[in-house]
Short mmCIF file of C-alpha atoms in Angstrom, two decimals:
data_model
loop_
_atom_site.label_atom_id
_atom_site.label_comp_id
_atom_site.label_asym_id
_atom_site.label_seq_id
_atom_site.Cartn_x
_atom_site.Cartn_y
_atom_site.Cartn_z
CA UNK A 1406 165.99 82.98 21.13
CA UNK A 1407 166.00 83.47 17.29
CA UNK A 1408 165.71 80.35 15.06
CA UNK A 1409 168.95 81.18 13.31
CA UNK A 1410 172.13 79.89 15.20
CA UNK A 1411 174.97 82.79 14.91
CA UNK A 1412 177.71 80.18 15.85
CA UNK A 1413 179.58 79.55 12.53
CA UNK A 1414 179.98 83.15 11.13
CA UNK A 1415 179.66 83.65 7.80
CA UNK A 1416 182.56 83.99 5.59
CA UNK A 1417 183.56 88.04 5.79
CA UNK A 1418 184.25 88.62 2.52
CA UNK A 1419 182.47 87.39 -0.48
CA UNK A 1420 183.52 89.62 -3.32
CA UNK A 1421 187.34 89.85 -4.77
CA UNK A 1422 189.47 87.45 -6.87
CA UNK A 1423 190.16 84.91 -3.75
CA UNK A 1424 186.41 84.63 -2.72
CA UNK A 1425 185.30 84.12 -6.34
CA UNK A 1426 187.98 80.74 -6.62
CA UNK A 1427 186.38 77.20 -5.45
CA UNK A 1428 187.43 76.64 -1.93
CA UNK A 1429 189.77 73.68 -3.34
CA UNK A 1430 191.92 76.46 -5.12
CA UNK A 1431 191.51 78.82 -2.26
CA UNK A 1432 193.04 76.22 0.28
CA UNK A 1433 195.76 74.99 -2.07
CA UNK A 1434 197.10 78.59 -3.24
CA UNK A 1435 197.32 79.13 0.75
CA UNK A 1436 199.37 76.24 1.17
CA UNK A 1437 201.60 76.97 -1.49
CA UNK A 1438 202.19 80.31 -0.21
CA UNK A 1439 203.01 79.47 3.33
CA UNK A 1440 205.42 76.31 1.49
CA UNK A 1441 206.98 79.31 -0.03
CA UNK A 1442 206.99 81.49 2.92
CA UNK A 1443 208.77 79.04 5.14
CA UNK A 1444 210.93 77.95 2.78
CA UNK A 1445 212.80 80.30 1.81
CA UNK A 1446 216.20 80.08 3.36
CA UNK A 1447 217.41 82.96 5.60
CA UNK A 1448 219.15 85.81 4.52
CA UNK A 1449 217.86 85.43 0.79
CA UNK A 1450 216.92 89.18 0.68
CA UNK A 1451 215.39 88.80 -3.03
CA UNK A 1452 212.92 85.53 -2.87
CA UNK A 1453 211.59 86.83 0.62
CA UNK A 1454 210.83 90.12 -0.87
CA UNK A 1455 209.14 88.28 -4.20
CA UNK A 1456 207.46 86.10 -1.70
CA UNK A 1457 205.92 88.89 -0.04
CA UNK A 1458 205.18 90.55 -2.84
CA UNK A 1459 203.14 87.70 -4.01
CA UNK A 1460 201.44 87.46 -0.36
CA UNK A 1461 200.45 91.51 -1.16
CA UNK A 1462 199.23 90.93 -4.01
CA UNK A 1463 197.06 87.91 -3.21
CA UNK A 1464 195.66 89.72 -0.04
CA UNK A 1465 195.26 93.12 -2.35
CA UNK A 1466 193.25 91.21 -4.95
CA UNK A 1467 190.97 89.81 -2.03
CA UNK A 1468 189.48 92.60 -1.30
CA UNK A 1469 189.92 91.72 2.51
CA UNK A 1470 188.87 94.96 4.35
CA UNK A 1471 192.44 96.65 6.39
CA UNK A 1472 190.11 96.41 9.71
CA UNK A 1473 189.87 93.23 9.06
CA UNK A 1474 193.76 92.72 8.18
CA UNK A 1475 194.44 95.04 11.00
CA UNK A 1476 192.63 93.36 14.29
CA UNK A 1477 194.62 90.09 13.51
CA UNK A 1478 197.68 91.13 12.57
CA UNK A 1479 197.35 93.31 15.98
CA UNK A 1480 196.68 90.25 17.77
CA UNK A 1481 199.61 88.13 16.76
CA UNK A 1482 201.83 91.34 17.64
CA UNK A 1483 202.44 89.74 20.92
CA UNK A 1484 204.13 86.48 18.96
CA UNK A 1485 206.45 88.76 17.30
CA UNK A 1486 207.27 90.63 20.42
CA UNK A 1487 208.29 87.27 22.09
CA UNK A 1488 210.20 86.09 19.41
CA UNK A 1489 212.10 89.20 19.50
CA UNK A 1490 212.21 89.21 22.89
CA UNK A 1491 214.13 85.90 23.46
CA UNK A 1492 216.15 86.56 20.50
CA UNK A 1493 217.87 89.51 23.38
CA UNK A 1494 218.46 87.11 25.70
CA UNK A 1495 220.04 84.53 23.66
CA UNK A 1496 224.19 84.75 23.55
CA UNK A 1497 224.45 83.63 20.28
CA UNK A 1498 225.92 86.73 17.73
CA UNK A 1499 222.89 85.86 14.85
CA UNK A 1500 220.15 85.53 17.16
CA UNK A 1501 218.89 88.93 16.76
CA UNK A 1502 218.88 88.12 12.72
CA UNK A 1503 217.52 84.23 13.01
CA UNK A 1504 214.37 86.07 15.59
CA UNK A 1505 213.63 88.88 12.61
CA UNK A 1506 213.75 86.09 10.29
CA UNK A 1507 211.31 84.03 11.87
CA UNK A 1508 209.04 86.83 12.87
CA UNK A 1509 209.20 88.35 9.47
CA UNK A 1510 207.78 84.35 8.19
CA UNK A 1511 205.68 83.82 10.63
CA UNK A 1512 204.15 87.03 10.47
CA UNK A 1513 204.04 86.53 6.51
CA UNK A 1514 202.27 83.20 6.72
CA UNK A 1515 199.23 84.60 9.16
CA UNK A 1516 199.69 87.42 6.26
CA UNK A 1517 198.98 84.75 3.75
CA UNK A 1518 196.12 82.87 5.64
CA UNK A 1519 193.96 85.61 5.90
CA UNK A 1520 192.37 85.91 2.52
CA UNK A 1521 191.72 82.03 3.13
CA UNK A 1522 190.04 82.72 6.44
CA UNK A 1523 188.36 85.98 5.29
CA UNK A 1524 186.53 84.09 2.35
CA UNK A 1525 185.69 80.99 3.62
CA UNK A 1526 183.05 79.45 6.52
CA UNK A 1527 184.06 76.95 8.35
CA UNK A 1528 181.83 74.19 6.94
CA UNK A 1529 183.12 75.53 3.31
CA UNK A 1530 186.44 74.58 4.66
CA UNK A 1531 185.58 71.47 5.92
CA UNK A 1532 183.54 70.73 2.49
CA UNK A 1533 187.06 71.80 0.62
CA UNK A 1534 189.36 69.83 2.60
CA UNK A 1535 186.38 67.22 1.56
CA UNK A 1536 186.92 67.73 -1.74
CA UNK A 1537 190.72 67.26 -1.97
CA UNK A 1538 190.55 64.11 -0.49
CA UNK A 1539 190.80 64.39 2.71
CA UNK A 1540 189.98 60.89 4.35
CA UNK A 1541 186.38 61.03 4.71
CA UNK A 1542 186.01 60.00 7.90
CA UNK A 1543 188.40 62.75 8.82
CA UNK A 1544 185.95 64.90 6.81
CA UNK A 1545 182.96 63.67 8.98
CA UNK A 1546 185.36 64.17 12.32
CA UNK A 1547 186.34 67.01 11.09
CA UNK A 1548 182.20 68.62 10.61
CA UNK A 1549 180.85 67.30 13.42
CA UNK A 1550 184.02 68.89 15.69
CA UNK A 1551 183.11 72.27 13.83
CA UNK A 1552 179.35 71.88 14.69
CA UNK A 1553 179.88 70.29 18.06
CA UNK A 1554 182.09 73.32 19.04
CA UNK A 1555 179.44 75.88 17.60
CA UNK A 1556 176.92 73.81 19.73
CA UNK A 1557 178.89 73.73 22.83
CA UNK A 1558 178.91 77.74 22.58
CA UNK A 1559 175.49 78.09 22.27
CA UNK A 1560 175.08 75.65 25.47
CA UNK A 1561 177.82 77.61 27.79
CA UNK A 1562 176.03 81.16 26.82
CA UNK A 1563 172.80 79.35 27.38
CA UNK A 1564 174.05 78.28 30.95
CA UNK A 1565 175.55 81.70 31.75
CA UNK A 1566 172.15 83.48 31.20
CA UNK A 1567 170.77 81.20 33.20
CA UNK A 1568 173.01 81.54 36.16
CA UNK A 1569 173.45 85.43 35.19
CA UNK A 1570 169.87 85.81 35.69
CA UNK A 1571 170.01 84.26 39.53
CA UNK A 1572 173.10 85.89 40.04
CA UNK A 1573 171.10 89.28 42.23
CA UNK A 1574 174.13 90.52 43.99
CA UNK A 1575 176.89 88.30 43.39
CA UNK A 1576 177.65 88.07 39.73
CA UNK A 1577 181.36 86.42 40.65
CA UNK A 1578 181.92 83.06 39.06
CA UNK A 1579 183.14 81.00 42.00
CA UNK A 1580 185.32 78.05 40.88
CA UNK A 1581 183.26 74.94 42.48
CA UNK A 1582 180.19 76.56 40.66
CA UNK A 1583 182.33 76.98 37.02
CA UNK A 1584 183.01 73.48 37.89
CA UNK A 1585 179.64 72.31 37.76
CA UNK A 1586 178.89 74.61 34.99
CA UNK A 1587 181.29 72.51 33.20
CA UNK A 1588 180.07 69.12 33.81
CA UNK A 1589 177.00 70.16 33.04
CA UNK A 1590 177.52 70.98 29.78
CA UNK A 1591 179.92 68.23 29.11
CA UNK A 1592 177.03 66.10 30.29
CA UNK A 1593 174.80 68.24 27.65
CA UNK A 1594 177.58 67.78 24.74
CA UNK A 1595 177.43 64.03 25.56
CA UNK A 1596 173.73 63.89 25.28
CA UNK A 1597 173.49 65.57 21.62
CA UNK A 1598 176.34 63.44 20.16
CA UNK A 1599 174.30 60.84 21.23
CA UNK A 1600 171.29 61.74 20.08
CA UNK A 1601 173.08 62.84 16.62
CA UNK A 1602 174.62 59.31 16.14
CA UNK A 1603 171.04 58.15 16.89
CA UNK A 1604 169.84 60.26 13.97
CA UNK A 1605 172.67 59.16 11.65
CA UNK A 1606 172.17 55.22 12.11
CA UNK A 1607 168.44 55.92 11.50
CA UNK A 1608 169.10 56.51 8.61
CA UNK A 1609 171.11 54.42 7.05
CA UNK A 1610 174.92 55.42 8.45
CA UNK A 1611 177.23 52.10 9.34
CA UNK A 1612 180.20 54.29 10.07
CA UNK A 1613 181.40 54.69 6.66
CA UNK A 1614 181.01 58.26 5.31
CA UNK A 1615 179.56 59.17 2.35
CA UNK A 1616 180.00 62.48 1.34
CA UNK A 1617 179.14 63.79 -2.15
CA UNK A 1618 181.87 63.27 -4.71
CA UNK A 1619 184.24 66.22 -5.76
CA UNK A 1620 182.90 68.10 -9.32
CA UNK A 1621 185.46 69.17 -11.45
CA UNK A 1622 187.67 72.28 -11.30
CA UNK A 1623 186.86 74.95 -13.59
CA UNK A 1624 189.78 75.87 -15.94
CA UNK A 1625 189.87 79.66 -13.89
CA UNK A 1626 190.68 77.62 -10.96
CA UNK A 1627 193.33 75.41 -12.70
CA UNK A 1628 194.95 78.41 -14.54
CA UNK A 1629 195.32 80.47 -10.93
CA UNK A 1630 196.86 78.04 -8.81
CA UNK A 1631 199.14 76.83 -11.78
CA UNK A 1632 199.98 80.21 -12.47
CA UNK A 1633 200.48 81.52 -8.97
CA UNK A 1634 202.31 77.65 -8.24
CA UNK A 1635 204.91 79.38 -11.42
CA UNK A 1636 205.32 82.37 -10.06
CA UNK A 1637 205.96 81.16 -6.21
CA UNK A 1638 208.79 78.75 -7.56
CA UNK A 1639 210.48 81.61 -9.71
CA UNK A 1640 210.45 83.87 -6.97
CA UNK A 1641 212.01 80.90 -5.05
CA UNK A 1642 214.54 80.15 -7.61
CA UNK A 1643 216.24 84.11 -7.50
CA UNK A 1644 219.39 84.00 -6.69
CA UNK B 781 149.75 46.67 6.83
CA UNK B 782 152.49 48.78 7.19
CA UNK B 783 153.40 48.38 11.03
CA UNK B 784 152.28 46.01 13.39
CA UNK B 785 153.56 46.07 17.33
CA UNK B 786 152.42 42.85 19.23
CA UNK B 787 152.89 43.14 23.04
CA UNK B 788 155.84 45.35 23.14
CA UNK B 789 157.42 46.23 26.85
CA UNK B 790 160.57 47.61 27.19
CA UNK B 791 162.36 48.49 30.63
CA UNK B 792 165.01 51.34 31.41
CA UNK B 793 168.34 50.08 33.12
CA UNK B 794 167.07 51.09 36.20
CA UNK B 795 164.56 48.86 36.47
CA UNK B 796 161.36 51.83 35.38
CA UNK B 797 158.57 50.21 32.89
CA UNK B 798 158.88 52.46 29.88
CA UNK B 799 156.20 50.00 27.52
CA UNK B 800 154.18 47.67 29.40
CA UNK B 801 152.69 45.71 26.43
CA UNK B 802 151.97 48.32 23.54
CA UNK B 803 149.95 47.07 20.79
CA UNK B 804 149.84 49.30 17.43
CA UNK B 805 149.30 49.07 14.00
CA UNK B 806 149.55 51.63 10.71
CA UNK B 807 147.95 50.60 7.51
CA UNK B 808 149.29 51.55 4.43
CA UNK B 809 148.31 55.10 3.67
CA UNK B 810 147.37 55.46 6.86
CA UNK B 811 148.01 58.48 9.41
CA UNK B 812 148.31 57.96 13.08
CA UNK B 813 149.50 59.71 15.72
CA UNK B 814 150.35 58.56 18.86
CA UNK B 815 149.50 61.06 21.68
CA UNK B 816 150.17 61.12 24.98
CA UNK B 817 152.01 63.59 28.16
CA UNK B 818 155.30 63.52 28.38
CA UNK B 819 157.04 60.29 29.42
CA UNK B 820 153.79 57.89 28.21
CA UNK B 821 156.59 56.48 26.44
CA UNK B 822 156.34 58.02 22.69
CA UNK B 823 159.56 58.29 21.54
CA UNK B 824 160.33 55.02 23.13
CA UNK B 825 158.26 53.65 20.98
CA UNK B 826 159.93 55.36 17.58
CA UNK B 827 163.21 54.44 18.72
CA UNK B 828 162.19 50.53 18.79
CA UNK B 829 161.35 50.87 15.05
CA UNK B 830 164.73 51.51 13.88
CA UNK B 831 166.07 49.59 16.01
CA UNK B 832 167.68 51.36 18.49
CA UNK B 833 165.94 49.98 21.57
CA UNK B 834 165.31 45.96 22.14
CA UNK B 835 162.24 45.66 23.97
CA UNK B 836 159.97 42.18 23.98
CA UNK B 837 157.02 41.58 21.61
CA UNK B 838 157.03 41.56 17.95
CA UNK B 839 157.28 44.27 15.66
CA UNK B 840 157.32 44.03 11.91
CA UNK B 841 157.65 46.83 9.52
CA UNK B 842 155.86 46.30 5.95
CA UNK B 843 156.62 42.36 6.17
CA UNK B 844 160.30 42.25 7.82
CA UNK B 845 160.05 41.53 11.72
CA UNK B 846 162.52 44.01 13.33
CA UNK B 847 165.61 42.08 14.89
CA UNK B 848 169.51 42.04 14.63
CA UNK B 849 169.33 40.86 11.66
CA UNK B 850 167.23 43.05 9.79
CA UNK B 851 168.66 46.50 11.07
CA UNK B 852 169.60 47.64 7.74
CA UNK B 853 166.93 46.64 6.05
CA UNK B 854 164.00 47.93 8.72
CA UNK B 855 166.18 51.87 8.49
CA UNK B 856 165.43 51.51 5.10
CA UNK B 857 161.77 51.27 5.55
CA UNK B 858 161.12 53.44 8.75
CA UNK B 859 161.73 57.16 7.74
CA UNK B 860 162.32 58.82 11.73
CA UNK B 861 162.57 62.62 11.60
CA UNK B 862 163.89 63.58 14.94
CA UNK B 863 162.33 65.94 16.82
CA UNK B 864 165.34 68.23 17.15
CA UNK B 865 166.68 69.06 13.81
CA UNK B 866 169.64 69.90 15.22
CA UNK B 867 170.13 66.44 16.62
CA UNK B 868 169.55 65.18 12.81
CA UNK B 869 171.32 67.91 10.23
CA UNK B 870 175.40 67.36 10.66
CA UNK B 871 176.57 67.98 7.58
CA UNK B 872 178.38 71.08 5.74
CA UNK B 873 175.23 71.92 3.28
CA UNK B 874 171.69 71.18 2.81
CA UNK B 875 172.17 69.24 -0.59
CA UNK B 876 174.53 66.90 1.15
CA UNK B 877 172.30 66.06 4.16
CA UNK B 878 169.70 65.59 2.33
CA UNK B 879 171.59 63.24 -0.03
CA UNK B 880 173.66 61.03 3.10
CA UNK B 881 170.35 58.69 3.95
CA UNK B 882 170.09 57.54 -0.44
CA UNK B 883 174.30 57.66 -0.36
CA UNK B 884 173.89 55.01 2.72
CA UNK B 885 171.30 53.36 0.57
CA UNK B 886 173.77 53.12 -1.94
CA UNK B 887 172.11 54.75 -4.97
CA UNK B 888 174.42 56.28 -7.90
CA UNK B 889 175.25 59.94 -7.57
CA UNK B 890 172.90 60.96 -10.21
CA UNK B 891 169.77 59.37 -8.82
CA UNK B 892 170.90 60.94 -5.17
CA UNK B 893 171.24 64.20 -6.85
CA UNK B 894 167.78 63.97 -8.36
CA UNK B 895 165.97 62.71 -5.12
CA UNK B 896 167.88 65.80 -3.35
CA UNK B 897 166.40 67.95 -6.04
CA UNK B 898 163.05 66.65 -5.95
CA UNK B 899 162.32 66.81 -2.04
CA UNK B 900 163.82 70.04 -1.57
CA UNK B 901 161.42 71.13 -4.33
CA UNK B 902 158.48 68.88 -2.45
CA UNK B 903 159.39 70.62 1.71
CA UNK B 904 159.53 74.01 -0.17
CA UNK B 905 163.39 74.49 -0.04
CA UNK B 906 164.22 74.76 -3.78
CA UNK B 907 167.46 75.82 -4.19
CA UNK B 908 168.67 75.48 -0.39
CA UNK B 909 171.11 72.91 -1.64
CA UNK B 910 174.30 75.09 -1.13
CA UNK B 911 173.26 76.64 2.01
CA UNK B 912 174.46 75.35 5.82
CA UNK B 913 171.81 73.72 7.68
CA UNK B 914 172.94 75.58 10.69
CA UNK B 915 172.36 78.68 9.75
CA UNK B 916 168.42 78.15 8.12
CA UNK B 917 165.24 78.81 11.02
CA UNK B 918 164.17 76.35 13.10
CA UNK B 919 160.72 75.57 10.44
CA UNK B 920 163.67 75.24 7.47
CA UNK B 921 165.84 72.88 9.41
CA UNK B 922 162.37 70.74 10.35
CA UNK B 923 161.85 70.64 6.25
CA UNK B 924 165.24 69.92 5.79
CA UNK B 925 165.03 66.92 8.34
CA UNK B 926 161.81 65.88 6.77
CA UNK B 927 162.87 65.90 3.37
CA UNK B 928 166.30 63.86 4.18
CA UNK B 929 164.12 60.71 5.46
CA UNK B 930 161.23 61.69 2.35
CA UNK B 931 164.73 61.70 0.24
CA UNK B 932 165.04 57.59 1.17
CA UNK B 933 161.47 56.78 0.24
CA UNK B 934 160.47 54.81 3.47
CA UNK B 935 157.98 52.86 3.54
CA UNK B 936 157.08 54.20 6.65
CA UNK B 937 157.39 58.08 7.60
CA UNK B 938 157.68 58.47 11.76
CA UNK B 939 157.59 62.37 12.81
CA UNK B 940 158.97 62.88 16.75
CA UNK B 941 156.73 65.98 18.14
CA UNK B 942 156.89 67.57 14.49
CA UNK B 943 155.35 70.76 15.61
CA UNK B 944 157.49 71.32 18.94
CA UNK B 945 158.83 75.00 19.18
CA UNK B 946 157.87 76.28 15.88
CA UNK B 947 156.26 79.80 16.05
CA UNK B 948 152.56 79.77 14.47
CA UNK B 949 153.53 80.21 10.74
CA UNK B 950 155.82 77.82 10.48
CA UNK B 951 153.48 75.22 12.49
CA UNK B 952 150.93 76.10 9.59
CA UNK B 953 153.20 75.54 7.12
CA UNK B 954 154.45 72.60 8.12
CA UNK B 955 150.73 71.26 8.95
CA UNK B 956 149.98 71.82 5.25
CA UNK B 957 153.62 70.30 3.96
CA UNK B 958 152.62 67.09 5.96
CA UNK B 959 149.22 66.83 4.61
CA UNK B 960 150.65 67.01 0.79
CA UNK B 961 152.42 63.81 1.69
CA UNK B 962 150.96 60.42 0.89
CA UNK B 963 151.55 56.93 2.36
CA UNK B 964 151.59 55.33 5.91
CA UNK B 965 152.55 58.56 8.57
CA UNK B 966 152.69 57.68 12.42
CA UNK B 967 153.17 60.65 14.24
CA UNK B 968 153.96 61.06 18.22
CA UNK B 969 152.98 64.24 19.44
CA UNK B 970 150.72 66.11 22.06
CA UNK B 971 150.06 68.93 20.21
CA UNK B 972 145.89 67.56 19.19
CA UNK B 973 145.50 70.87 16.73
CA UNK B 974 147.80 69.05 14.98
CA UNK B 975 146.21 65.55 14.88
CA UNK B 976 142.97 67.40 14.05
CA UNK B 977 144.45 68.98 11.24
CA UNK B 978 146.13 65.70 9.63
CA UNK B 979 142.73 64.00 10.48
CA UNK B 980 144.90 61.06 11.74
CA UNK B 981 143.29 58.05 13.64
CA UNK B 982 144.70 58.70 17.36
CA UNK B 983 146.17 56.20 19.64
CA UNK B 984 146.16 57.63 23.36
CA UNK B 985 149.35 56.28 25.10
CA UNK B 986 149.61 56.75 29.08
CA UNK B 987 152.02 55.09 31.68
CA UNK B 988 153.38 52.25 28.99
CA UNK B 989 150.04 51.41 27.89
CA UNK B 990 147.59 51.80 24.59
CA UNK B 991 144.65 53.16 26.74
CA UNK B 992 142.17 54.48 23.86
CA UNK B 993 142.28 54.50 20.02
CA UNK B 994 139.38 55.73 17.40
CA UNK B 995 139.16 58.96 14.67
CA UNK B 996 140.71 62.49 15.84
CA UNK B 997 136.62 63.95 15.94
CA UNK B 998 135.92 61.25 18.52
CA UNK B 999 138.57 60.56 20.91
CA UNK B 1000 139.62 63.92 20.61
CA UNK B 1001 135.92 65.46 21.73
CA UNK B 1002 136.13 63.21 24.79
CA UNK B 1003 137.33 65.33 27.47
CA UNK B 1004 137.15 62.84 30.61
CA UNK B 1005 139.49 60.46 29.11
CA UNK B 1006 142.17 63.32 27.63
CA UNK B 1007 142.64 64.89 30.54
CA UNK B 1008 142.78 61.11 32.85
CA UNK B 1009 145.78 60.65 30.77
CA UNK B 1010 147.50 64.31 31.33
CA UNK B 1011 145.90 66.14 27.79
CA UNK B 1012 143.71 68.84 26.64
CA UNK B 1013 140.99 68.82 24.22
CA UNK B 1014 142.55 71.11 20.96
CA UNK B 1015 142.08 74.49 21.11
CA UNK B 1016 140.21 74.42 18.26
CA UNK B 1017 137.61 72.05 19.37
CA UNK B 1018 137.43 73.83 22.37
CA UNK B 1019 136.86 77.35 20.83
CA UNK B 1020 133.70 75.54 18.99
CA UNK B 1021 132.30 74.28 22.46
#
């Protein structure tokens, strides 16, 4: 097996205007756009439109590749297609109106999570929400959930190409073996937390975190999210 | 004297002798390494000098006896890199897991910031600070666990199988790392190249026990007693033969 682990992908995009903001600025202009999305009251025809045009123009500007757009915007077609869906069995006269509503939101806040998830790794997201002061022992939960998750993949395909290579003639996962499959590597997560918390105490940890402190953001940072922060509340305010 | 281990025995909770009286000691500026098959009780051992196991005897790290009361201060001596660097790199970016053992020390940010700098400099990672830990090879994650406990300035540097799965570049560059670094070094391993190349003074350990002890050239050469106790003379000392 190669020394480099493959289970936190790298971000997918690293050029554009979104990727070249700190991840503080990336995470707070995403919030403020989904605020805006979901906030906008229903039926207001003009600030939904100016909403989404703001949401277009972010994604444009991130360079975010239309595959990319595409495959999960594809996948949360389903969501949509339920929403709509119930919306035709409902007997109220504005449910077909309150379902494009929500669909068109929800569909407009995945829209506007994208460039975030495009241009940022999951530790970078966990150092960002570190850096906005999140509780840091939220922060710590938070990094070793991503790298216990990344390490619990690695174990399961570990296991499977171990039973995959036995498997001569009967590849079929039967449920009392995926059972044991399971405890085993439940038993295996177990036994590296362990030996991680081990490692931390060694040196030095006594359950208080102690992350480094946030630097300062630059004034391109500042000017962007208070500039796309004014633009988000006059598009809110039309009438 | 950096480390001294009087009598130490330790039992599992089943009732199985891990230690059965171990004595040791590491003088300052001293190399050592502890050798000996698998379950002669090693990393038992290195988990009793921080602390993490309670066996009987006495152990006391440069002056301060190891005990409840002198956890804290005993981490702060005993530098343990782990033999899985996965087990000891958690956090989001080099620069901050280097910097989490001086941040528990409680140092200010800019003397944590300089240490960081320095030992990433010193393991050969110079300007790794912003990458993730996760996604380096296995010989730059063993550098990066090295220079997080090198970052806290122990008194005492303790390396768990250093060597174990690294591909024969990266075991000679991390032979020649460790032999750059100065001060007391105990080292538990079975990989005897290794010892031969730190020149370390060996301690053989076997069922629980300190069964031999002398310089790498001489316990290493003697082939009856290695292989009583489940080793193999180096490879390189063999080739010679």
């Amino acid at each position: 097996m190669s020394g480099v682990h493959r289970h936190a992908p790298p971000a997918a995009v690293t050029s554009g205007l979104f990727a070249a903001l700190d991840v503080r600025t990336r995470l707070v202009a995403t919030l403020a756009l989904v605020v805006a999305v979901v906030t906008t009251p229903r039926g207001a025809t003009d600030p939904i439109l100016g909403v989404a045009a703001v949401v277009g123009a972010i994604v444009l500007s991130s360079a975010v590749p239309l595959s990319y757009l595409g495959k999960r915007l594809v996948l949360f077609a389903p969501v949509v297609l339920a929403i709509l869906g119930l919306a035709m069995l409902s007997a109220r006269a504005d449910a077909t109106a309150r379902a494009i509503d929500a669909a068109t939101k929800a569909s407009l806040a995945l829209l506007a999570c994208l460039p975030l998830g495009a241009t940022t790794s999951q530790p970078e997201l966990v150092h960002g929400l570190s850096r906005l002061g999140l509780p840091r022992t939220l922060v710590l939960v938070l990094g070793a959930f991503v790298r216990g998750v990344g390490h619990l993949g690695e174990e399961a395909a570990r296991l499977r190409a171990a039973r995959e290579a036995r498997a001569v003639g009967g590849r079929r996962l039967r449920l009392s073996l995926f059972g044991s499959l399971l405890g085993v590597l439940l038993l295996r997560a177990q036994a590296r937390s362990e030996r991680v918390h081990v490692a931390m105490l060694a040196r030095g940890f006594r359950g208080e975190s102690t992350l480094r402190p946030a630097s300062p953001l630059r004034a391109f940072d500042l000017g962007f999210a208070s500039a796309l922060v004014a633009i988000l509340v006059s598009v809110r305010l039309l009438p | 004297m950096i480390l001294q281990i009087q009598g130490l025995r330790f039992r599992y909770p089943d009732g199985r002798v891990a230690l059965g009286g171990v004595d040791l000691e590491v003088g300052a500026s001293e190399r050592v390494a502890l050798v000996g098959a698998n379950g002669a009780g090693k990393t038992t051992i290195l988990l009793h000098l921080i602390a993490m196991l309670r066996g009987e005897g006495s152990i006391v790290v440069d002056g301060t006896p190891v005990s409840e009361k002198t956890v804290d201060d005993v981490r702060r001596k005993v530098g343990l890199v782990f033999q899985d660097p996965d087990d000891q790199l958690f956090c989001p970016t080099v620069g901050e897991d280097v910097g989490f053992g001086p941040r528990n020390l409680g140092l200010d940010e800019a003397e944590v910031e300089s240490r960081v700098h320095d030992v990433l400099a010193a393991v050969g990672l110079h300007g790794y600070e912003d990458r993730e830990p996760h996604r380096l090879s296995l010989g730059e994650k063993k550098r990066v666990a090295l220079a997080g406990v090198l970052a806290m300035r122990p008194a005492l540097l303790v390396l768990d199988e250093p060597s174990a799965n690294l591909d024969p570049r990266a075991r000679r560059s991390l032979v020649d790392l460790l032999r750059r670094i100065e001060g007391a070094m105990l080292i538990a391993t079975h990989d005897l190249d290794l010892v031969l190349d730190l020149g370390a003074r060996v301690v053989v350990l076997a069922g629980g026990r300190t069964v031999a002890g002398g310089p790498a050239d001489e316990i290493l050469r003697d082939v009856a007693v290695l292989r009583e106790h489940g080793l193999e003379p180096p490879l390189s000392l063999r080739a010679l033969a």
